[in-house]
Amino acid sequence: MTTELYRIQFAGETLEGFETEQVKENLQTLFRISSERVDLFDGTIRTLKTDLSWDEANRYRDHLVKAGADTQVVPIAAPQSVAEPKPAGEAKASPSLSMAPLETNNETGADAASTESQAPPVTPASAAGRPEARRSTAQPVEAGRLRESRVEFTGKGGEYFGIWIVNILLTIATLGIYSAWATVRNNQYFYGNTRLDNASFQYLASPITILKGRLLALAILVVYVVISELFPEAAVALAVGFIFIIPWIVIRSLRFRAVNSAYRNVRFDFEGRYAEALMVTFIWPLLNVFALLLLTPFVVLKTHRFIAHGSRFGTTSFALNMMPGQYYGFFGKGILLGLAFALVAWIAGELFHPVVGLLIMGAGYIAVFGYFMAGVSNLFLNGLSLDGHTFSSELQPGQMIWIYMSNSLLVMLTLGLFTPWAKVRMARYRASRTAMIVDGDLNHFVAAEDKRASALGQEMGDAFDVGLAAF
């Protein structure tokens, strides 16, 4: 496999079946840039993305082809040119554009999709022994139109307060038994008020199923405590054995949540493997400890991939198209931010007063906390894709911190009564900064669901309050 790096060039040409204005709109949606910056059709040869591996370059190009842009994959070592140069004076080279990275399909899906539509080499460089660039067939205007569909949350704090307070009172009155019904009511409210593309999500779990799962988990805990008191040696063996049970519990928990979640009457699913679950719950964290936490970004990436690649919508798999370098870059910036605050706090403490240093250190902790709270969500969602549809998350650390801190203060001042408004407020902000870049429409998932509806009922009774979360 070649180790050469490549760039993607665009000279303002559109593919057959696409109008220039439509391609402009598609690129504006794809790159999430203003209409002024998408004026790329003056004949100038521009580098849209550079320093890419062969596979990365072709995955980026596949999305640009869907948008209707006639782009080329060119080795960085080669002169910046196009396959069919324009007349002298009409086309000229320009610097690389600073655009947000595209989200692409997973490696298997991208390779499979491109195999069906390969064409002759894009650049003459392939004749010199380089791999041939994949050339996808342009889609018709109707099927290839990209549009941004933003997530909405329509819930209200006062409305949710009525549900929340009744849930608490009935849970206390029933000694916790009603908590299963409370969980369902809470989830149904938040799912039902979360809308995407003019349709709400659905939560379909049965309270009885959740109650059975919790009673089973409680019984196991009681047995473990009793055995630990009577036979301390056996407790050690049980604890070691529990390490190998946790991955199974994680998979069942993720699957329970998935199959009880639906959108447009199409259920989600989760099909993670035990070996992968064992790696992300035990092996990788253990290796990270031995590596003095230097593997933390890699462990987070592995966890994100496990959740994303195991998730399904109907019969269609999600994919996470992120590289280790992107996670290390994100964590590296966070560490530098923390070190900068620590340095300033130390200098201020030495020059002025230790209290000043402590205040700056506290501000630094809040800043780093907000950076990671918003950034991890953005990192996961911006790399997520579903059958050509991609996602966008633009959470701002400052806004996240403001909502989190003000919510916490108001909850304390009201002795917890502000909790419903706090949850609604955070849900509304997260939804407002999240979107789906829809390629065509979402209707084709319904047909896929009909093929698997008969298998939905199996193994849905395993509800454990243990699991992994992407953010």
Coordinates of C-alpha atoms in Angstrom, one line a residue:
M1 CA 0.0 0.0 0.0
T2 CA 1.3 3.4 -0.9
T3 CA 2.4 5.8 1.9
E4 CA 2.2 8.8 -0.4
L5 CA 0.1 11.8 0.8
Y6 CA -2.6 13.3 -1.4
R7 CA -4.6 16.5 -1.8
I8 CA -8.1 17.1 -3.3
Q9 CA -8.3 19.7 -6.0
F10 CA -11.4 21.5 -7.4
A11 CA -11.5 23.8 -10.4
G12 CA -15.1 24.8 -10.3
E13 CA -16.4 22.0 -12.6
T14 CA -19.7 20.3 -11.8
L15 CA -20.6 16.7 -12.7
E16 CA -23.2 15.8 -15.3
G17 CA -26.7 16.0 -13.9
F18 CA -26.0 18.8 -11.4
E19 CA -26.7 22.5 -11.8
T20 CA -24.0 25.0 -10.5
E21 CA -26.4 26.6 -8.0
Q22 CA -27.4 23.3 -6.6
V23 CA -23.7 22.3 -6.2
K24 CA -23.1 25.6 -4.4
E25 CA -25.9 24.8 -2.0
N26 CA -24.6 21.3 -1.4
L27 CA -21.1 22.5 -0.7
Q28 CA -22.3 25.2 1.6
T29 CA -24.3 22.5 3.6
L30 CA -21.5 20.0 3.5
F31 CA -18.7 22.3 4.7
R32 CA -21.1 24.4 6.9
I33 CA -19.7 27.7 5.5
S34 CA -21.3 30.9 4.4
S35 CA -22.5 31.5 0.8
E36 CA -19.7 34.0 0.3
R37 CA -17.0 31.4 1.0
V38 CA -18.6 28.8 -1.3
D39 CA -18.0 30.9 -4.4
L40 CA -15.5 28.4 -5.9
F41 CA -16.7 28.5 -9.5
D42 CA -14.4 31.1 -11.0
G43 CA -12.1 28.6 -12.7
T44 CA -9.4 28.9 -10.0
I45 CA -7.8 25.6 -9.0
R46 CA -8.2 25.2 -5.3
T47 CA -7.0 22.6 -2.8
L48 CA -10.0 21.7 -0.7
K49 CA -8.1 19.2 1.6
T50 CA -4.5 18.1 1.8
D51 CA -2.1 15.7 3.7
L52 CA -4.5 12.8 3.3
S53 CA -3.8 9.1 3.0
W54 CA -5.0 7.3 -0.2
D55 CA -8.1 5.9 1.5
E56 CA -8.9 9.2 3.3
A57 CA -8.6 11.2 0.1
N58 CA -11.0 8.9 -1.8
R59 CA -13.6 9.0 1.1
Y60 CA -13.5 12.8 1.1
R61 CA -13.9 12.8 -2.7
D62 CA -16.9 10.4 -2.5
H63 CA -18.8 13.0 -0.5
L64 CA -17.8 15.8 -2.9
V65 CA -19.0 13.7 -5.8
K66 CA -22.4 13.3 -4.1
A67 CA -22.5 17.0 -3.8
G68 CA -21.9 17.3 -7.6
A69 CA -18.4 18.7 -7.5
D70 CA -15.9 17.3 -10.0
T71 CA -12.8 16.9 -7.9
Q72 CA -9.5 15.1 -8.3
V73 CA -7.2 13.2 -6.0
V74 CA -3.6 14.4 -6.7
P75 CA -0.3 13.3 -5.0
I76 CA 1.2 16.1 -3.0
A77 CA 4.5 15.6 -4.7
A78 CA 2.9 16.2 -8.1
P79 CA 2.5 19.8 -9.5
Q80 CA -0.9 21.4 -8.6
S81 CA -2.8 20.9 -11.8
V82 CA -6.1 19.3 -13.1
A83 CA -6.7 16.6 -15.6
E84 CA -8.0 19.0 -18.2
P85 CA -6.3 22.4 -17.7
K86 CA -8.2 25.5 -18.6
P87 CA -6.8 27.9 -21.2
A88 CA -3.9 30.1 -20.1
G89 CA -5.0 32.9 -17.8
E90 CA -8.4 31.2 -17.0
A91 CA -7.3 28.9 -14.2
K92 CA -4.6 29.6 -11.6
A93 CA -3.5 27.9 -8.4
S94 CA -4.6 29.2 -5.1
P95 CA -3.9 28.3 -1.4
S96 CA -5.7 25.5 0.4
L97 CA -9.1 26.4 1.7
S98 CA -9.6 26.2 5.5
M99 CA -12.7 24.1 5.6
A100 CA -14.2 21.8 8.2
P101 CA -13.5 18.1 7.7
L102 CA -16.1 16.0 6.0
E103 CA -17.7 13.0 7.6
T104 CA -17.5 9.8 5.6
N105 CA -18.7 6.2 5.7
N106 CA -16.7 3.5 7.5
E107 CA -13.9 1.8 5.6
T108 CA -15.8 -1.2 4.6
G109 CA -18.9 0.7 3.5
A110 CA -16.9 3.2 1.6
D111 CA -14.8 0.6 -0.2
A112 CA -17.9 -1.4 -1.1
A113 CA -19.8 1.6 -2.4
S114 CA -16.9 2.8 -4.4
T115 CA -16.3 -0.6 -6.0
E116 CA -19.6 -0.4 -7.7
S117 CA -18.8 2.9 -9.4
Q118 CA -15.1 2.8 -10.2
A119 CA -14.1 4.5 -13.4
P120 CA -10.8 5.2 -15.3
P121 CA -8.0 7.1 -13.5
V122 CA -8.6 10.6 -12.5
T123 CA -5.1 11.8 -12.9
P124 CA -2.3 10.9 -15.3
A125 CA -0.2 10.1 -12.3
S126 CA -1.8 6.6 -12.1
A127 CA 0.1 5.7 -15.2
A128 CA 3.3 6.1 -13.2
G129 CA 2.4 3.3 -10.9
R130 CA 0.2 5.1 -8.4
P131 CA -3.2 3.8 -7.4
E132 CA -6.1 4.9 -9.5
A133 CA -8.5 7.3 -7.8
R134 CA -12.0 6.1 -7.4
R135 CA -14.5 7.9 -9.6
S136 CA -18.1 7.7 -8.3
T137 CA -21.0 8.0 -10.7
A138 CA -22.9 11.3 -10.3
Q139 CA -26.4 11.0 -8.9
P140 CA -29.4 12.7 -10.4
V141 CA -30.3 16.1 -9.0
E142 CA -33.2 14.9 -7.0
A143 CA -31.3 12.1 -5.3
G144 CA -28.1 14.0 -4.6
R145 CA -29.4 17.1 -2.9
L146 CA -27.9 17.7 0.5
R147 CA -29.8 19.6 3.2
E148 CA -29.3 20.4 6.8
S149 CA -32.0 19.2 9.2
R150 CA -31.5 20.6 12.7
V151 CA -32.6 18.8 15.8
E152 CA -35.3 20.6 17.9
F153 CA -36.3 20.1 21.5
T154 CA -39.8 21.4 22.2
G155 CA -40.2 20.5 25.9
K156 CA -40.9 23.1 28.6
G157 CA -39.7 23.2 32.2
G158 CA -43.1 23.8 33.8
E159 CA -44.6 21.1 31.8
Y160 CA -41.9 18.6 32.7
F161 CA -42.1 19.7 36.4
G162 CA -45.5 18.1 36.7
I163 CA -44.2 14.7 35.5
W164 CA -41.0 15.0 37.6
I165 CA -42.7 15.8 40.9
V166 CA -45.3 13.0 40.5
N167 CA -42.6 10.5 39.7
I168 CA -40.7 11.4 42.8
L169 CA -43.7 11.3 45.1
L170 CA -45.0 7.9 43.7
T171 CA -41.5 6.4 43.9
I172 CA -41.2 7.4 47.6
A173 CA -44.7 6.1 48.3
T174 CA -44.0 2.7 46.6
L175 CA -40.6 2.3 48.2
G176 CA -38.9 2.6 44.8
I177 CA -41.1 0.3 42.8
Y178 CA -42.6 3.1 40.7
S179 CA -39.1 4.1 39.6
A180 CA -39.4 1.9 36.6
W181 CA -42.6 3.7 35.5
A182 CA -40.8 7.0 36.3
T183 CA -37.9 6.1 34.0
V184 CA -40.3 5.4 31.2
R185 CA -42.3 8.6 31.7
N186 CA -39.1 10.7 31.8
N187 CA -37.7 9.1 28.6
Q188 CA -41.0 9.3 26.8
Y189 CA -41.2 13.0 27.5
F190 CA -37.6 13.8 26.3
Y191 CA -37.8 11.5 23.3
G192 CA -41.2 12.7 22.3
N193 CA -40.1 16.4 22.4
T194 CA -36.9 15.8 20.4
R195 CA -37.7 16.3 16.7
L196 CA -35.6 15.7 13.6
D197 CA -36.9 16.5 10.1
N198 CA -40.4 17.1 11.4
A199 CA -40.7 13.8 13.2
S200 CA -40.3 12.9 16.9
F201 CA -38.3 10.1 18.5
Q202 CA -40.1 7.4 20.5
Y203 CA -39.3 5.5 23.7
L204 CA -41.0 2.1 23.7
A205 CA -39.7 0.2 26.8
S206 CA -42.1 -1.5 29.2
P207 CA -42.0 -0.5 32.9
I208 CA -42.5 -4.1 33.8
T209 CA -39.4 -5.2 31.8
I210 CA -37.3 -2.5 33.5
L211 CA -38.6 -3.4 36.9
K212 CA -37.8 -7.1 36.3
G213 CA -34.3 -6.1 35.2
R214 CA -33.7 -4.0 38.3
L215 CA -35.0 -6.7 40.7
L216 CA -32.7 -9.2 39.1
A217 CA -29.7 -6.8 39.4
L218 CA -30.7 -6.2 43.0
A219 CA -30.9 -9.9 43.8
I220 CA -27.5 -10.5 42.3
L221 CA -26.0 -7.7 44.4
V222 CA -27.6 -9.1 47.6
V223 CA -26.2 -12.5 46.9
Y224 CA -22.8 -11.1 46.3
V225 CA -22.8 -9.1 49.6
V226 CA -24.0 -12.2 51.6
I227 CA -21.4 -14.4 50.0
S228 CA -18.7 -11.8 50.7
E229 CA -19.6 -11.6 54.4
L230 CA -19.8 -15.4 54.8
F231 CA -16.9 -16.4 52.5
P232 CA -14.4 -13.6 52.0
E233 CA -12.2 -15.8 49.8
A234 CA -15.1 -16.5 47.5
A235 CA -15.8 -12.8 47.2
V236 CA -12.4 -12.3 45.5
A237 CA -13.2 -15.0 43.0
L238 CA -16.6 -13.5 42.3
A239 CA -15.1 -10.1 41.8
V240 CA -12.7 -11.5 39.2
G241 CA -15.5 -13.3 37.5
F242 CA -17.6 -10.2 37.4
I243 CA -14.9 -8.5 35.2
F244 CA -15.8 -11.0 32.5
I245 CA -19.5 -10.5 33.0
I246 CA -19.4 -6.7 32.7
P247 CA -18.9 -6.7 28.9
W248 CA -22.0 -8.9 28.5
I249 CA -24.0 -6.5 30.8
V250 CA -22.8 -3.5 28.8
I251 CA -23.9 -5.1 25.5
R252 CA -27.3 -6.0 26.8
S253 CA -27.8 -2.6 28.4
L254 CA -26.9 -0.8 25.1
R255 CA -29.1 -3.1 23.2
F256 CA -32.0 -2.6 25.6
R257 CA -31.8 1.1 25.2
A258 CA -31.4 0.9 21.4
V259 CA -34.3 -1.5 20.6
N260 CA -36.6 0.5 22.8
S261 CA -35.8 3.7 20.9
A262 CA -37.4 4.5 17.6
Y263 CA -37.7 7.2 14.9
R264 CA -40.5 7.2 12.4
N265 CA -41.5 3.8 13.7
V266 CA -38.1 2.4 12.8
R267 CA -36.3 0.9 15.8
F268 CA -32.7 1.2 16.6
D269 CA -30.5 -1.8 17.5
F270 CA -27.1 -2.7 18.9
E271 CA -25.0 -5.6 17.9
G272 CA -21.7 -5.2 19.6
R273 CA -19.4 -8.2 20.1
Y274 CA -18.3 -9.5 23.5
A275 CA -14.5 -9.4 22.6
E276 CA -14.8 -5.7 21.7
A277 CA -16.8 -4.9 24.8
L278 CA -14.1 -6.7 26.9
M279 CA -11.4 -4.6 25.3
V280 CA -13.1 -1.2 25.9
T281 CA -14.4 -2.0 29.4
F282 CA -11.2 -3.7 30.8
I283 CA -8.2 -4.3 28.6
W284 CA -7.7 -0.9 27.1
P285 CA -8.3 1.0 30.4
L286 CA -5.8 -1.4 32.1
L287 CA -3.2 -0.8 29.4
N288 CA -3.8 2.9 29.8
V289 CA -3.0 2.8 33.5
F290 CA 0.3 1.0 32.7
A291 CA 1.0 3.6 30.0
L292 CA 0.6 6.4 32.5
L293 CA -2.7 7.5 30.8
L294 CA -1.0 8.3 27.5
L295 CA -3.5 6.0 25.8
T296 CA -6.5 8.0 27.0
P297 CA -7.4 9.5 23.6
F298 CA -7.0 6.1 22.0
V299 CA -9.2 4.5 24.6
V300 CA -11.9 7.1 24.1
L301 CA -11.7 6.5 20.3
K302 CA -12.0 2.8 20.8
T303 CA -15.1 3.3 23.0
H304 CA -16.7 5.6 20.5
R305 CA -16.1 3.2 17.6
F306 CA -17.5 0.3 19.7
I307 CA -20.7 2.2 20.3
A308 CA -21.0 3.7 16.8
H309 CA -20.2 0.6 14.8
G310 CA -22.4 -1.6 16.9
S311 CA -25.4 0.7 16.6
R312 CA -28.1 0.2 13.9
F313 CA -31.0 2.1 12.6
G314 CA -33.3 -0.5 11.2
T315 CA -30.9 -2.8 9.4
T316 CA -28.4 0.0 8.6
S317 CA -25.2 0.4 10.5
F318 CA -23.7 3.6 11.9
A319 CA -20.1 4.4 11.3
L320 CA -17.5 6.6 13.0
N321 CA -14.9 8.0 10.7
M322 CA -12.3 9.5 13.0
M323 CA -8.6 8.8 13.2
P324 CA -6.4 8.6 16.4
G325 CA -4.6 11.8 15.4
Q326 CA -7.8 13.7 15.7
Y327 CA -8.4 12.5 19.2
Y328 CA -4.8 13.1 20.3
G329 CA -5.0 16.6 18.8
F330 CA -8.2 17.3 20.7
F331 CA -6.8 16.0 24.1
G332 CA -3.5 17.7 23.5
K333 CA -5.2 21.1 23.1
G334 CA -7.1 20.4 26.3
I335 CA -3.9 19.6 28.2
L336 CA -2.2 22.7 26.9
L337 CA -5.1 24.8 28.0
G338 CA -4.9 23.3 31.5
L339 CA -1.1 23.8 31.6
A340 CA -1.5 27.5 30.5
F341 CA -4.0 28.2 33.3
A342 CA -1.7 26.4 35.8
L343 CA 1.3 28.5 34.7
V344 CA -0.6 31.8 34.9
A345 CA -2.0 30.7 38.3
W346 CA 1.5 30.0 39.7
I347 CA 2.9 33.3 38.4
A348 CA -0.1 35.2 39.8
G349 CA 0.3 33.5 43.2
E350 CA 4.0 34.4 43.3
L351 CA 3.6 38.0 42.2
F352 CA 0.3 38.9 44.0
H353 CA -1.3 36.6 46.5
P354 CA -1.9 32.8 46.7
V355 CA -5.7 33.4 46.7
V356 CA -5.4 35.0 43.2
G357 CA -3.6 32.0 42.0
L358 CA -6.3 29.7 43.4
L359 CA -9.0 31.8 41.7
I360 CA -7.2 31.5 38.4
M361 CA -6.7 27.8 38.9
G362 CA -10.5 27.4 39.6
A363 CA -11.3 29.3 36.4
G364 CA -8.9 27.1 34.6
Y365 CA -10.6 23.9 35.9
I366 CA -14.0 25.3 34.7
A367 CA -12.6 26.2 31.3
V368 CA -11.0 22.7 30.8
F369 CA -14.2 21.0 32.0
G370 CA -16.2 22.9 29.5
Y371 CA -13.7 22.2 26.7
F372 CA -14.0 18.5 27.2
M373 CA -17.8 18.5 28.0
A374 CA -18.6 20.2 24.7
G375 CA -15.6 18.8 22.7
V376 CA -16.1 15.1 23.3
S377 CA -19.8 15.4 22.1
N378 CA -18.7 17.3 19.0
L379 CA -15.9 14.9 18.3
F380 CA -18.2 11.9 18.3
L381 CA -21.2 13.4 16.4
N382 CA -19.1 15.1 13.8
G383 CA -17.5 11.8 12.8
L384 CA -20.7 9.8 12.8
S385 CA -22.5 8.8 9.6
L386 CA -25.4 6.6 8.6
D387 CA -25.7 5.4 5.0
G388 CA -24.3 8.6 3.5
H389 CA -26.1 10.9 6.0
T390 CA -23.8 12.7 8.4
F391 CA -24.1 14.7 11.6
S392 CA -23.0 18.0 12.9
S393 CA -22.5 19.1 16.5
E394 CA -21.3 22.7 17.4
L395 CA -21.5 22.8 21.1
Q396 CA -19.6 25.8 22.6
P397 CA -17.6 25.3 25.7
G398 CA -18.4 28.7 27.2
Q399 CA -22.2 28.2 26.7
M400 CA -22.0 24.7 28.1
I401 CA -20.2 25.9 31.2
W402 CA -22.7 28.8 31.7
I403 CA -25.7 26.5 31.5
Y404 CA -24.1 23.8 33.7
M405 CA -22.9 26.2 36.4
S406 CA -26.1 28.3 36.5
N407 CA -28.2 25.2 36.5
S408 CA -26.3 23.8 39.4
L409 CA -26.6 27.1 41.4
L410 CA -30.3 27.4 40.8
V411 CA -30.9 23.7 41.7
M412 CA -29.1 24.3 45.0
L413 CA -30.9 27.6 45.8
T414 CA -34.3 25.9 45.1
L415 CA -33.4 22.8 47.1
G416 CA -33.7 20.7 43.9
L417 CA -37.0 22.1 42.6
F418 CA -35.3 23.7 39.6
T419 CA -34.1 20.3 38.3
P420 CA -36.8 19.9 35.6
W421 CA -36.0 23.4 34.2
A422 CA -32.3 22.6 34.3
K423 CA -32.7 19.3 32.4
V424 CA -35.0 21.0 29.8
R425 CA -32.6 23.9 29.4
M426 CA -29.6 21.6 28.7
A427 CA -31.6 19.4 26.4
R428 CA -32.8 22.4 24.4
Y429 CA -29.2 23.8 24.0
R430 CA -27.8 20.4 22.9
A431 CA -30.5 20.0 20.4
S432 CA -30.1 23.5 19.0
R433 CA -26.4 22.9 18.2
T434 CA -27.0 19.5 16.6
A435 CA -28.0 18.7 13.0
M436 CA -28.1 16.0 10.4
I437 CA -26.8 16.5 6.9
V438 CA -29.4 14.5 4.9
D439 CA -28.4 13.1 1.6
G440 CA -31.7 12.8 -0.3
D441 CA -34.3 11.7 2.2
L442 CA -34.8 9.3 5.2
N443 CA -37.7 7.3 3.9
H444 CA -35.7 4.3 2.7
F445 CA -35.0 3.1 6.2
V446 CA -38.7 2.2 6.7
A447 CA -38.6 -0.5 4.1
A448 CA -35.5 -2.0 5.7
E449 CA -37.3 -2.2 9.1
D450 CA -40.1 -4.3 7.7
K451 CA -37.6 -7.1 7.0
R452 CA -36.6 -7.4 10.7
A453 CA -39.7 -6.5 12.7
S454 CA -40.3 -10.1 13.6
A455 CA -37.0 -10.4 15.5
L456 CA -37.4 -7.3 17.7
G457 CA -39.0 -9.1 20.7
Q458 CA -36.1 -11.4 21.6
E459 CA -33.8 -10.7 24.5
M460 CA -35.5 -7.3 25.4
G461 CA -35.8 -8.2 29.1
D462 CA -32.2 -7.6 30.0
A463 CA -32.3 -4.1 31.5
F464 CA -29.2 -3.3 33.6
D465 CA -28.3 0.2 34.8
V466 CA -24.7 -0.4 33.6
G467 CA -23.2 0.6 30.3
L468 CA -21.1 2.9 28.2
A469 CA -21.9 6.3 26.9
A470 CA -20.3 8.2 24.0
F471 CA -20.4 11.5 25.9

